[in-house]
PDB file of C-alpha atoms in Angstrom:
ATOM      1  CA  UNK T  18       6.839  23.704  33.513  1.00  0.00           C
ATOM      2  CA  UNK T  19       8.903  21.061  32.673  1.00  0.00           C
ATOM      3  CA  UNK T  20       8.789  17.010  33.167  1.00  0.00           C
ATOM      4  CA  UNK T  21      10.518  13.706  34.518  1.00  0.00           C
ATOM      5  CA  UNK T  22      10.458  10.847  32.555  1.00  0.00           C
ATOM      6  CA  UNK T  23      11.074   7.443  33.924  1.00  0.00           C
ATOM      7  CA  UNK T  24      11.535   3.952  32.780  1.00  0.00           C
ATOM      8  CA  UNK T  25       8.132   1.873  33.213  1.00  0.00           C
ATOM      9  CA  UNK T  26       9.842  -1.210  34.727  1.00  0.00           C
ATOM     10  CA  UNK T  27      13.193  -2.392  35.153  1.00  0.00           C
ATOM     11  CA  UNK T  28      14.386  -5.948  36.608  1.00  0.00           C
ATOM     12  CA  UNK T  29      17.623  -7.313  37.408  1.00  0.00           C
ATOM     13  CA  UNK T  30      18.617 -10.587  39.301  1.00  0.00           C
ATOM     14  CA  UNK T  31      19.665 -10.413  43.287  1.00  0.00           C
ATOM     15  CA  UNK T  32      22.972  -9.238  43.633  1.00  0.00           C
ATOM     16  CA  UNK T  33      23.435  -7.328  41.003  1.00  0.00           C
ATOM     17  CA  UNK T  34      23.205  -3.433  40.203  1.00  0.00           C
ATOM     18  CA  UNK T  35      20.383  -1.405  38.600  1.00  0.00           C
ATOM     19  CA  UNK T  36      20.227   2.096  37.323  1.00  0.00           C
ATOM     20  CA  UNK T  37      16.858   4.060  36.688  1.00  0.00           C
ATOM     21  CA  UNK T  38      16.724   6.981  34.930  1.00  0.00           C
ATOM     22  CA  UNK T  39      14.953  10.229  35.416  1.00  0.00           C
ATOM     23  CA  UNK T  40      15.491  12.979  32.560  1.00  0.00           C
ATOM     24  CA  UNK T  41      14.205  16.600  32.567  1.00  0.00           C
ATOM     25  CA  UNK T  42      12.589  17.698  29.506  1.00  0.00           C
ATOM     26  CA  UNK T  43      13.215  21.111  30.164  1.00  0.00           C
ATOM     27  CA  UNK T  44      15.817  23.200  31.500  1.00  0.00           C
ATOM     28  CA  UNK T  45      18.840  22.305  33.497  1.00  0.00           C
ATOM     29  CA  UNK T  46      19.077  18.842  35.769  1.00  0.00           C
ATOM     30  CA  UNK T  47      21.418  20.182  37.377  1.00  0.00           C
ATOM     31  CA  UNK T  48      19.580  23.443  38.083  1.00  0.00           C
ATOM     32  CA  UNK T  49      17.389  21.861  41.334  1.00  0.00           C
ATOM     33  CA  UNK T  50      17.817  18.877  43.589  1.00  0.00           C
ATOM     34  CA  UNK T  51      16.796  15.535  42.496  1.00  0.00           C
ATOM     35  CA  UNK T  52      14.916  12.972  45.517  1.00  0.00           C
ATOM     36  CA  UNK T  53      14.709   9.719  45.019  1.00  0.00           C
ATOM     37  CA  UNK T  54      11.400   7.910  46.861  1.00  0.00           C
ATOM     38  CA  UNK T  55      10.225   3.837  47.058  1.00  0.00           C
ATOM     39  CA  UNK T  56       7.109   2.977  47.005  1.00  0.00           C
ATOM     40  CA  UNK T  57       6.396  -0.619  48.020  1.00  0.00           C
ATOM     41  CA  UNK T  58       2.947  -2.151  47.428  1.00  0.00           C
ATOM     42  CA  UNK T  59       0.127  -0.703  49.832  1.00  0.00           C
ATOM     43  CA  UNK T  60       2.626   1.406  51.494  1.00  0.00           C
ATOM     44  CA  UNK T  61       3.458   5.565  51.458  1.00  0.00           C
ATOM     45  CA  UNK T  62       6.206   6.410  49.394  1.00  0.00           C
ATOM     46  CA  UNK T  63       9.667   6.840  51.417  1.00  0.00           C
ATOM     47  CA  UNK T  64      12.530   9.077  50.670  1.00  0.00           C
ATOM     48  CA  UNK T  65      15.926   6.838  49.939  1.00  0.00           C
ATOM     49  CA  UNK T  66      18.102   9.822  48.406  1.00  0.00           C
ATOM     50  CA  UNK T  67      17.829  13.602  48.769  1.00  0.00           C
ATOM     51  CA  UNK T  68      19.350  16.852  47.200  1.00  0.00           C
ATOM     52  CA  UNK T  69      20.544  14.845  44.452  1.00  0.00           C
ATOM     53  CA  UNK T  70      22.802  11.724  46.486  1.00  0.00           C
ATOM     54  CA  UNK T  71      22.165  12.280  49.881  1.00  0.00           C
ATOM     55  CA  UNK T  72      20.533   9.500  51.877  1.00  0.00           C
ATOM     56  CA  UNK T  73      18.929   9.722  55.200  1.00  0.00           C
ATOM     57  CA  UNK T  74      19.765   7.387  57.362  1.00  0.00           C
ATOM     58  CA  UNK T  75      18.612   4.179  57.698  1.00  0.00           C
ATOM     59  CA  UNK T  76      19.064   3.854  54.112  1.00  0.00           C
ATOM     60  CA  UNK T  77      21.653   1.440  53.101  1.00  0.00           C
ATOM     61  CA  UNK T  78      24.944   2.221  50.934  1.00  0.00           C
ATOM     62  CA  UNK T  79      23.571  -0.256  47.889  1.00  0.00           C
ATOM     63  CA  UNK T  80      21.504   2.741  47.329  1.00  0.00           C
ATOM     64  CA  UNK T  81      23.603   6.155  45.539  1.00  0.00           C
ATOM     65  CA  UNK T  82      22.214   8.954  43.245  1.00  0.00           C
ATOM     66  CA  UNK T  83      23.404  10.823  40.577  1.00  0.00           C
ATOM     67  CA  UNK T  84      23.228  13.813  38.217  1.00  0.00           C
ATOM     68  CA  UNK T  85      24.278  13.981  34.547  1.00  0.00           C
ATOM     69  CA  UNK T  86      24.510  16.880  32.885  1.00  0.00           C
ATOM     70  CA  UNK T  87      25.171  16.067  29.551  1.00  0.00           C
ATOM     71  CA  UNK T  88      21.763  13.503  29.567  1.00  0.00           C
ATOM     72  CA  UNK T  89      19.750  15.804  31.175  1.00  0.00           C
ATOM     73  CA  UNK T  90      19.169  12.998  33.827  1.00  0.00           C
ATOM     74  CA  UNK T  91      19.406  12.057  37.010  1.00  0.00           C
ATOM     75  CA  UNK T  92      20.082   8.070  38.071  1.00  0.00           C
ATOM     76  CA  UNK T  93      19.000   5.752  41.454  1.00  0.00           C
ATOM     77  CA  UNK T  94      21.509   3.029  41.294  1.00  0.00           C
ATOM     78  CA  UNK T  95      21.036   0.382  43.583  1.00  0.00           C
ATOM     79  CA  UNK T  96      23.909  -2.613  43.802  1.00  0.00           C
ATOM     80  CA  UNK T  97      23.958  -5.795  45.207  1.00  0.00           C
ATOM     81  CA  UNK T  98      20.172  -6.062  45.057  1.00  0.00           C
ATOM     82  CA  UNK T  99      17.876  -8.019  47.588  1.00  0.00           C
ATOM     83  CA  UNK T 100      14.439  -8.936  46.864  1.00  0.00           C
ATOM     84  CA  UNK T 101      13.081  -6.610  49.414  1.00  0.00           C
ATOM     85  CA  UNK T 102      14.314  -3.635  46.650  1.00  0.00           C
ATOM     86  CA  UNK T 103      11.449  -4.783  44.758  1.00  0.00           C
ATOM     87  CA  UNK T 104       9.272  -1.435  44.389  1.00  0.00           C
ATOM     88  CA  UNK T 105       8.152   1.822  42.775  1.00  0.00           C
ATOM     89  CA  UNK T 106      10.906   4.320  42.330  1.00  0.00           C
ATOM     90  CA  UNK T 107      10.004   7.797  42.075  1.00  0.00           C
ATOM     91  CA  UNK T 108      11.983  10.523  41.004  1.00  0.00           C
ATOM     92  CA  UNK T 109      10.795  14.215  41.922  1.00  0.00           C
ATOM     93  CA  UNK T 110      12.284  17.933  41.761  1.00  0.00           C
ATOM     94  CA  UNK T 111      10.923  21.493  42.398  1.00  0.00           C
ATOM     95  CA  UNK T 112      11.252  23.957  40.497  1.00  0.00           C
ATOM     96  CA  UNK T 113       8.279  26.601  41.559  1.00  0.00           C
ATOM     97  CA  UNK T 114       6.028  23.573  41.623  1.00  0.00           C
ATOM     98  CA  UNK T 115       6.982  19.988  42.665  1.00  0.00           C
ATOM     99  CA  UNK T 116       7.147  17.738  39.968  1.00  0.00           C
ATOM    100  CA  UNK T 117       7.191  13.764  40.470  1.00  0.00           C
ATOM    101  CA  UNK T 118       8.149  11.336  37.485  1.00  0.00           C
ATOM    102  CA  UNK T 119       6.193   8.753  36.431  1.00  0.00           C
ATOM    103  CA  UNK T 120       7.664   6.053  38.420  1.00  0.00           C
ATOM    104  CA  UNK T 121       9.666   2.812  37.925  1.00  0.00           C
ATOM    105  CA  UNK T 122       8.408  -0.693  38.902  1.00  0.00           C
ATOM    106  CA  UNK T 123      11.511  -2.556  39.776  1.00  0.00           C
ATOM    107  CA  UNK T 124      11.245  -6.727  39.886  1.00  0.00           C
ATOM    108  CA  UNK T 125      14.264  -8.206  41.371  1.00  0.00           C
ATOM    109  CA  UNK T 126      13.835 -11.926  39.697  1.00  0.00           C
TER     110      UNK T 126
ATOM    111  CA  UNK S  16       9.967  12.085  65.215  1.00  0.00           C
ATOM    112  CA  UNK S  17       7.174  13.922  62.856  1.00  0.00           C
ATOM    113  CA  UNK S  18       3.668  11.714  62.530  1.00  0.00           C
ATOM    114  CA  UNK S  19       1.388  12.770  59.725  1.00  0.00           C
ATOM    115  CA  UNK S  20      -2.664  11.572  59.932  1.00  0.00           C
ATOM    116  CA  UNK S  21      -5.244  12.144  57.122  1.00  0.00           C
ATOM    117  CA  UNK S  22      -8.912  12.206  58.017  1.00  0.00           C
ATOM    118  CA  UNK S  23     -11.454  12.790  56.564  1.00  0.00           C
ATOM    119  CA  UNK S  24     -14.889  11.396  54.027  1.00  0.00           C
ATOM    120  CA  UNK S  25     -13.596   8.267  51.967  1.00  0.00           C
ATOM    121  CA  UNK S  26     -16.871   8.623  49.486  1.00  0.00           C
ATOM    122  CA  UNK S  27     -17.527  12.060  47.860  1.00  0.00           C
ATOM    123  CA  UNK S  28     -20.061  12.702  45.449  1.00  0.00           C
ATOM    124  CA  UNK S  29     -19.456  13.865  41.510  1.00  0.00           C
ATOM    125  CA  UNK S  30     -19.336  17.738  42.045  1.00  0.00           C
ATOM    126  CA  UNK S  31     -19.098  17.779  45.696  1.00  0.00           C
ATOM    127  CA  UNK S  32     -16.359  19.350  46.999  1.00  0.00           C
ATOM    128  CA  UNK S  33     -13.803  16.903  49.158  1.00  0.00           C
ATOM    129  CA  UNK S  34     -12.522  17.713  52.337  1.00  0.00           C
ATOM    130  CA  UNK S  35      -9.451  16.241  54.145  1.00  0.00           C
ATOM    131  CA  UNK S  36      -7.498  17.276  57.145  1.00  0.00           C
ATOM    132  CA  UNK S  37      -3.841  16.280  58.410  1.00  0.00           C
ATOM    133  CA  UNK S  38      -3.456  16.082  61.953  1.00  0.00           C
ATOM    134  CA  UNK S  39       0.623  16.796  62.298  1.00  0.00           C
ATOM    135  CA  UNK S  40       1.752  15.333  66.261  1.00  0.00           C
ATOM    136  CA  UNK S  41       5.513  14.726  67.131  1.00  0.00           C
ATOM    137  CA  UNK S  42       6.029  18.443  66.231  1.00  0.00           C
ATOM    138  CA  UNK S  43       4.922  21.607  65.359  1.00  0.00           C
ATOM    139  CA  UNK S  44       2.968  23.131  62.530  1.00  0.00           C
ATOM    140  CA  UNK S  45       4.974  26.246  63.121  1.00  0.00           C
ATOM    141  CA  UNK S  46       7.738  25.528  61.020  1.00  0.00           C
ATOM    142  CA  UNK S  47       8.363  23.785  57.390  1.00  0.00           C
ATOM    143  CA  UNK S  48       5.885  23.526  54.522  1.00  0.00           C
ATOM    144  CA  UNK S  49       2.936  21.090  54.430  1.00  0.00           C
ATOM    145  CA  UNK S  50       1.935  19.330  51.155  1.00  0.00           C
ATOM    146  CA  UNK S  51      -0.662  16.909  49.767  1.00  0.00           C
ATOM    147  CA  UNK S  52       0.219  14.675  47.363  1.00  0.00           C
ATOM    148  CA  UNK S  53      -2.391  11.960  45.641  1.00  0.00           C
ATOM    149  CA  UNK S  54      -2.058   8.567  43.806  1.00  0.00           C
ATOM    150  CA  UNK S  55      -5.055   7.194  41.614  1.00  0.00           C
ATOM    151  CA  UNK S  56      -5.347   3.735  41.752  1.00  0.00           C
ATOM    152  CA  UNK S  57      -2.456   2.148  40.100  1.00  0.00           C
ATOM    153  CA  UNK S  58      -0.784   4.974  38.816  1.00  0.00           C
ATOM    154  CA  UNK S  59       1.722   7.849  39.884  1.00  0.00           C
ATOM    155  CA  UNK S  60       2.113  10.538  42.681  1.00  0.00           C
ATOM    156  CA  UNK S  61       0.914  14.137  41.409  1.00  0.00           C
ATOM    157  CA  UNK S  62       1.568  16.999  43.993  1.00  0.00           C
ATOM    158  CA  UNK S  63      -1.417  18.738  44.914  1.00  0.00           C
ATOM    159  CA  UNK S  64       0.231  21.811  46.732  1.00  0.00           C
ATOM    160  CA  UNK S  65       1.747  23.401  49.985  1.00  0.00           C
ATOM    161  CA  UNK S  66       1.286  26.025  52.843  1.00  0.00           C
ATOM    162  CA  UNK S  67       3.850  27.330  55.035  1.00  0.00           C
ATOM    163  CA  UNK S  68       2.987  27.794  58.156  1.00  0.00           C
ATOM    164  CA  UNK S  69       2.571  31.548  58.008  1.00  0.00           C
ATOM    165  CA  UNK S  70      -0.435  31.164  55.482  1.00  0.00           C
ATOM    166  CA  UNK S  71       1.488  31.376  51.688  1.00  0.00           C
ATOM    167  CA  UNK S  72       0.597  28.625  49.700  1.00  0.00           C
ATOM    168  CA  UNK S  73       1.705  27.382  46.074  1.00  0.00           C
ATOM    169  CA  UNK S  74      -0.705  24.937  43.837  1.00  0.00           C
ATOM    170  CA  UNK S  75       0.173  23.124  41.443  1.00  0.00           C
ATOM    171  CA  UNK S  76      -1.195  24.995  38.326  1.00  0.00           C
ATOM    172  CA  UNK S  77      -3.095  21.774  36.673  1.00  0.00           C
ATOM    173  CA  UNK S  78      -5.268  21.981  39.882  1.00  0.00           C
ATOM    174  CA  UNK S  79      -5.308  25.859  41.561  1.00  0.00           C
ATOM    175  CA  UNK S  80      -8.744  26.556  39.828  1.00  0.00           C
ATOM    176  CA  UNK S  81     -10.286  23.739  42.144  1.00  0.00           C
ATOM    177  CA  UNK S  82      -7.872  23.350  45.077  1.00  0.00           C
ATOM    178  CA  UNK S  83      -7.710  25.249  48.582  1.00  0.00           C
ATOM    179  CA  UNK S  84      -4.893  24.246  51.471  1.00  0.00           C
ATOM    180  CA  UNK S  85      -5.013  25.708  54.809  1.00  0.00           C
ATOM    181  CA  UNK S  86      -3.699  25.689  58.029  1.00  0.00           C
ATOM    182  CA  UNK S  87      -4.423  25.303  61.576  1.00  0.00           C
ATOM    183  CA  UNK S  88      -1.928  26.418  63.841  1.00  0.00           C
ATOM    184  CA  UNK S  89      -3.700  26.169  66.859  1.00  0.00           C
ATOM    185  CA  UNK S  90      -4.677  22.479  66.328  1.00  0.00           C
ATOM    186  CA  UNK S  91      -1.417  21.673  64.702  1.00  0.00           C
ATOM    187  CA  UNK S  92      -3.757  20.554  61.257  1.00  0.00           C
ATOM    188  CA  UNK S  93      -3.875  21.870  57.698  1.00  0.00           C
ATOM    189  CA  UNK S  94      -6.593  20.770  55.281  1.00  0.00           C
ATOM    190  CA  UNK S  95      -6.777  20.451  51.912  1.00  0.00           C
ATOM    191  CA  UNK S  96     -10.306  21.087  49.717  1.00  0.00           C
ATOM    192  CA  UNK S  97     -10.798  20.012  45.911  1.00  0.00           C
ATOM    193  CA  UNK S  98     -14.212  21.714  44.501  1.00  0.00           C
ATOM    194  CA  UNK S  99     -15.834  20.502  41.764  1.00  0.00           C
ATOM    195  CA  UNK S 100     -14.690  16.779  41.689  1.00  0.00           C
ATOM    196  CA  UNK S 101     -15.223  14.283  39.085  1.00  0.00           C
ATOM    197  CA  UNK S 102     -14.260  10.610  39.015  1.00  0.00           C
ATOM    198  CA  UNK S 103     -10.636  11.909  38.236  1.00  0.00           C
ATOM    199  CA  UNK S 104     -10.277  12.834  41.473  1.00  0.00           C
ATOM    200  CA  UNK S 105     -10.493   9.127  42.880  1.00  0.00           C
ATOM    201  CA  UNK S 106      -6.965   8.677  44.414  1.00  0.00           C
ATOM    202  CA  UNK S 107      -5.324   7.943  47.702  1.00  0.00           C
ATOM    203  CA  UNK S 108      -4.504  11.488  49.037  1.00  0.00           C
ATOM    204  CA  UNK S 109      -1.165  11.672  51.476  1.00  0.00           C
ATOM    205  CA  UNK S 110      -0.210  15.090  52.988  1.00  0.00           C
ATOM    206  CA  UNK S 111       3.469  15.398  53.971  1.00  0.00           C
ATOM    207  CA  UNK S 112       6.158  17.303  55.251  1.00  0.00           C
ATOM    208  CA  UNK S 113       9.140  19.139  54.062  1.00  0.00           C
ATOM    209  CA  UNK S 114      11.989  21.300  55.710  1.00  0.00           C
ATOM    210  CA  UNK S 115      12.877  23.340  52.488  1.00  0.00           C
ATOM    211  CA  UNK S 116       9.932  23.681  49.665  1.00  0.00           C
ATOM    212  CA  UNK S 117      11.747  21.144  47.510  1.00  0.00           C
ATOM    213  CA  UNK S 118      11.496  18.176  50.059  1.00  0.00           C
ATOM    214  CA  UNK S 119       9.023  15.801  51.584  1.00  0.00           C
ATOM    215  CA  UNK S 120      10.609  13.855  53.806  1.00  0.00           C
ATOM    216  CA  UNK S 121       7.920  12.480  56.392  1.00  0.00           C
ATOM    217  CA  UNK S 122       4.546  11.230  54.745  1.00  0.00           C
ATOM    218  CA  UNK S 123       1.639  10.330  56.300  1.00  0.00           C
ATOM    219  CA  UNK S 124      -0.163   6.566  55.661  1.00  0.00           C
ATOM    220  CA  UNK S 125      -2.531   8.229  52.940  1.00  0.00           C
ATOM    221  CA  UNK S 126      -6.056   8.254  52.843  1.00  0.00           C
ATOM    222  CA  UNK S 127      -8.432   6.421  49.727  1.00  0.00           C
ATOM    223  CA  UNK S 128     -11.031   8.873  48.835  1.00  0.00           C
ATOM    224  CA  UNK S 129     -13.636   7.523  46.133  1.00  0.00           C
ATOM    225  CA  UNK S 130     -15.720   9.847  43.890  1.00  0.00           C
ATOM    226  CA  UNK S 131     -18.894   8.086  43.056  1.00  0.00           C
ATOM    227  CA  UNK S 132     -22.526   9.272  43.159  1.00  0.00           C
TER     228      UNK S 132
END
């Protein structure tokens, strides 16, 4: 099977925009959906963008996802950060099995 | 709106076998696919497995030798067993729901399950 790897941490100032990765190691990115979950502390993980850049509501527009091809990779981008985006990220497809990345702490300083 | 509640021992003993239910309410069992999911301490998620509510299930292969899911129709519940556990096995376990076998889009709170003689 194959694997997501993540950035450990990220951190950006409020306001501005952040992009965390997710690459497959093996086969195609684009092949099955990409979800995007946060994870604040003490709390179960929430979805914030399925099937690759769909949100559910009740998720703002700040939040937008991506596939790229060429990388491999998928991308969260979040823009005009708050402090309350400070979190775990998770990225996770399924191809037979589910697989989750290894997550992204994200400190909005 | 789907509600998802783990129960079950929080202690377990080194080669015991852990036992943990997932009581679904808001909706019914008879539909979508039912996962647990579990989180050591500090670290990241690791999918466990899922049943559909007819009975199939699918495991993910670092863990089928030890790990059982069922389901409950009748009491809208599935449960998930791990055999054999070690102090590896120490996480917070979540079960979950998805529409399609590829999502999991209502959690429940997650339960902390300890493995310690």
């Amino acid at each position: 099977n194959f694997m997501l790897t993540q950035p450990h941490s990220v951190s950006e100032s409020p306001g501005k925009t952040v992009t965390i990765s997710c690459t497959r190691s093996s086969g195609s990115i684009a092949s099955n959906y990409v979800h995007w979950f946060q994870q604040r502390p003490g709390s179960s993980p929430t979805t914030v963008i399925y099937e690759d850049y769909q949100r559910p509501s009740g998720v703002p527009d700040r939040f937008s996802g991506s596939i790229d091809s060429s990388s491999n990779s998928a991308s969260l981008t979040i823009s005009g950060l708050k402090t309350e985006d400070e979190a775990d990220y998770y990225c996770q497809s399924y191809d037979s099995i589910n697989v989750f990345g290894g997550g992204t702490k994200l400190t909005v300083l | 709106q789907v509600q998802l509640q783990e129960s079950g021992p929080g202690l377990v003993k080194p080669s015991e076998t852990l036992s943990l239910t997932c009581t679904v309410s808001g909706g019914s069992i008879s539909t979508s696919y039912w996962s647990w999911i579990r989180q050591p301490p500090g670290k990241g998620l690791e999918w466990i497995g899922y049943i559909y509510y007819s009975g199939s299930a699918n495991y993910n292969p670092s863990l089928k030798s030890r790990v059982t899911i069922s389901v409950d129709t009748s009491k809208n519940q599935f449960s998930l067993k791990v055999s054999s556990v070690t102090a590896a096995d120490t996480a917070v376990y979540y079960c979950a729901r998805g529409s399609r076998e590829w999502l999991l889009d209502y959690w429940g709170q997650g339960t902390l399950v300890t493995v310690s003689s």
